[in-house]
PDB file of C-alpha atoms in Angstrom:
ATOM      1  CA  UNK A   1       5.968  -6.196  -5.055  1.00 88.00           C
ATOM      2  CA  UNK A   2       3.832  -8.326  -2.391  1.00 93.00           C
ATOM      3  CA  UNK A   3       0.751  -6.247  -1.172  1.00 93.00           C
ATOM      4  CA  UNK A   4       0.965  -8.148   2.651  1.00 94.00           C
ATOM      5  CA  UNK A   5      -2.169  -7.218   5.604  1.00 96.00           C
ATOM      6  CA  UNK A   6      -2.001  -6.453   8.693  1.00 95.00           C
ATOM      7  CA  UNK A   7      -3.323  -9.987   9.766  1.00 96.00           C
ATOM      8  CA  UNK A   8      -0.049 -11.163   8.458  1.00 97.00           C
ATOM      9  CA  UNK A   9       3.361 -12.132   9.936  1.00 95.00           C
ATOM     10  CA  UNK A  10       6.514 -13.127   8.657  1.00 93.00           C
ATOM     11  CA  UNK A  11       6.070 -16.677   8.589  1.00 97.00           C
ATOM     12  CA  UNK A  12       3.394 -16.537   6.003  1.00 98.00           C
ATOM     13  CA  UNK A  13       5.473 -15.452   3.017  1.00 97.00           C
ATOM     14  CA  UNK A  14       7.834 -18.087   3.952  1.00 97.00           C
ATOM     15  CA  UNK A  15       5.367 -20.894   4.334  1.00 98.00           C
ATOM     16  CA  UNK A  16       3.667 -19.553   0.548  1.00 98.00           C
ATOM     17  CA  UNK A  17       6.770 -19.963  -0.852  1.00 97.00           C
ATOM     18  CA  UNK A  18       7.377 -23.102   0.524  1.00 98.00           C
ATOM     19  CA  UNK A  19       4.765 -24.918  -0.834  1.00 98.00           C
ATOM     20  CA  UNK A  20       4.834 -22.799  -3.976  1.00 98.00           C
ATOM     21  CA  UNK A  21       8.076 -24.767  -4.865  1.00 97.00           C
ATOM     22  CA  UNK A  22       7.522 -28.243  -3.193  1.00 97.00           C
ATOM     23  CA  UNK A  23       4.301 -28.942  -3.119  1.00 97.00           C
ATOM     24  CA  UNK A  24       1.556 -29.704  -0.377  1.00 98.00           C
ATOM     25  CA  UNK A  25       3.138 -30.514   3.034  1.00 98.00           C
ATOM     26  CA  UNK A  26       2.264 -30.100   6.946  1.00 98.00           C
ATOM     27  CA  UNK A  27       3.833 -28.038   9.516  1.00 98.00           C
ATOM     28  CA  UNK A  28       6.129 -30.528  10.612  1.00 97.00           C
ATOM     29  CA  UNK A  29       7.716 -31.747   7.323  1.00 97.00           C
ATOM     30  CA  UNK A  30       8.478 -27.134   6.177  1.00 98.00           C
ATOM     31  CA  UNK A  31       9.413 -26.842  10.196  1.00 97.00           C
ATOM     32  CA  UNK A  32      12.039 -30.153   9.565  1.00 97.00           C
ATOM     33  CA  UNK A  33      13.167 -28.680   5.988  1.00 96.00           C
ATOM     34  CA  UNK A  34      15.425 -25.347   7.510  1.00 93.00           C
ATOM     35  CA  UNK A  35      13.312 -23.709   4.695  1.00 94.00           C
ATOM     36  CA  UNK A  36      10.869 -22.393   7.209  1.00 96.00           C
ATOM     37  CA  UNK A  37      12.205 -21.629  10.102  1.00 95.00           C
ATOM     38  CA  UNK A  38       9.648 -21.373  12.628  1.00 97.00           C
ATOM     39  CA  UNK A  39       8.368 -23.830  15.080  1.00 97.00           C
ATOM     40  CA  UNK A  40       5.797 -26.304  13.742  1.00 97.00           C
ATOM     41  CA  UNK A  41       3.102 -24.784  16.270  1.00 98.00           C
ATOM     42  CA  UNK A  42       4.202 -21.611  14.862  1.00 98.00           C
ATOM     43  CA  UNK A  43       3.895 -22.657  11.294  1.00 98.00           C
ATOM     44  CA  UNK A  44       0.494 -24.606  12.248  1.00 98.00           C
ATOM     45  CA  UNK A  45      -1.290 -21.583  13.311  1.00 98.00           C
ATOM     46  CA  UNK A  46       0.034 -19.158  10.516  1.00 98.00           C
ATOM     47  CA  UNK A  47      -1.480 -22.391   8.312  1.00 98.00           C
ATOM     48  CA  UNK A  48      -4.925 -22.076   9.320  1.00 97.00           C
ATOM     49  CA  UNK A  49      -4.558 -18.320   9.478  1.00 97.00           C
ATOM     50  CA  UNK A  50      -3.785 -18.489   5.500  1.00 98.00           C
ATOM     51  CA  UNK A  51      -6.932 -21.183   4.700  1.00 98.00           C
ATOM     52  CA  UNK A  52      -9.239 -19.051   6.593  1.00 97.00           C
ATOM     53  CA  UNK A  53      -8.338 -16.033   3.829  1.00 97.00           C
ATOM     54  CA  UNK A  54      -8.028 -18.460   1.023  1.00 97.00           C
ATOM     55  CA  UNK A  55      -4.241 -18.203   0.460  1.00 98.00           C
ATOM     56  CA  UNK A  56      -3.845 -22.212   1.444  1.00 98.00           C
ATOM     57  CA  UNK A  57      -6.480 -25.008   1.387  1.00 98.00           C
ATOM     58  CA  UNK A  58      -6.446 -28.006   4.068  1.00 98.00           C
ATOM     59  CA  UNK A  59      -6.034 -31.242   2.390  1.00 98.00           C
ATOM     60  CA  UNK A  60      -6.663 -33.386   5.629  1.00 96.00           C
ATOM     61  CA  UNK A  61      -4.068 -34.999   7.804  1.00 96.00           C
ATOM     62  CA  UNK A  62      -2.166 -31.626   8.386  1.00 96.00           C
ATOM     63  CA  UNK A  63      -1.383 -31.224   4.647  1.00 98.00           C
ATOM     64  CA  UNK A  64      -1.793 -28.094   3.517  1.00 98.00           C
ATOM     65  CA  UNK A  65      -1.457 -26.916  -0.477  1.00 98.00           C
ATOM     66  CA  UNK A  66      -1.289 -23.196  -1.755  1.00 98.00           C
ATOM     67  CA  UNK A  67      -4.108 -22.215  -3.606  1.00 98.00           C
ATOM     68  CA  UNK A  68      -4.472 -20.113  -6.343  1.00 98.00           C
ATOM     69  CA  UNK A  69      -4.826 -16.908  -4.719  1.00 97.00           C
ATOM     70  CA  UNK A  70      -1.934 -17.622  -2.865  1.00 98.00           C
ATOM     71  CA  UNK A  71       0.163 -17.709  -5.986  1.00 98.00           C
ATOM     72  CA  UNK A  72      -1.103 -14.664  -7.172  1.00 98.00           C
ATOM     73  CA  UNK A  73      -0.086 -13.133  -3.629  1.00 97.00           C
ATOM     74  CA  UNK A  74       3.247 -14.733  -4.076  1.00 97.00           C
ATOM     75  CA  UNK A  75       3.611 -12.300  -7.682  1.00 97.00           C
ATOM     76  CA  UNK A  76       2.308  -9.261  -6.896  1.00 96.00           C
ATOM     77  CA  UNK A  77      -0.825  -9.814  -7.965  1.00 97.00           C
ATOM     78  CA  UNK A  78      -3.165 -10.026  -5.560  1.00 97.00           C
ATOM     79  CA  UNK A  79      -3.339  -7.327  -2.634  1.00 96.00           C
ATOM     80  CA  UNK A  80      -4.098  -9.763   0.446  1.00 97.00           C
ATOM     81  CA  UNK A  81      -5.374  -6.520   2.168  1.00 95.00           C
ATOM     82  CA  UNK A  82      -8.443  -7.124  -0.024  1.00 95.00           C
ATOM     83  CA  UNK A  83      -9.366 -11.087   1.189  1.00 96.00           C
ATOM     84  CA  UNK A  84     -12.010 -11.297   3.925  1.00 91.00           C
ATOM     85  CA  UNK A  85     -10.911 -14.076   6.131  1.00 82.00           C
ATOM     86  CA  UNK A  86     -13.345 -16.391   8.117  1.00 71.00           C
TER      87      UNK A  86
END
C-alpha cells in the first residue's frame, strides 16, 4: 500500500508510474501518451513538486527521471509523508 502526503495530488502517482515503466520523459511527451491524463502545465508543476521532495530528478530540457525514492514510493516502501521537500 502507497503511504501518499498531503502535498500530493492525483497526478503524481500517475506521473511515478509513468516514468517507472518508460523511462525519463517531459510533461509534454506523458501529457501526449493518454497514460497521464492531465494537462502538460498540470503535469509540469506536479513535476517540480516531486524533484523538490526527491521522488523525480530534473535531467535538463524538461526531462524528468524517477529517482530512487520514488520507486520505493511506487512499492510501499517509502512513506512520502516522511520527505522534507524544498
Amino acid at each position: 500500500m502507497r503511504l501518499d502526503a498531503d502535498w500530493m495530488s492525483r497526478a503524481d502517482d500517475r506521473i511515478l508510474e509513468y516514468l517507472s515503466e518508460a523511462g525519463p520523459d517531459t510533461p509534454k511527451q506523458m501529457a501526449d501518451s493518454g497514460r497521464v491524463r492531465f494537462s502538460r502545465q498540470h503535469i509540469n508543476a506536479r513535476c517540480k513538486k516531486l524533484v523538490a521532495y526527491g521522488l523525480l530528478v530534473h535531467l535538463g530540457n524538461g526531462v524528468y527521471e524517477i529517482t530512487e525514492a520514488g520507486r520505493q514510493y511506487l512499492n510501499g516502501d517509502l512513506d512520502a509523508r516522511s520527505l522534507d521537500g524544498e
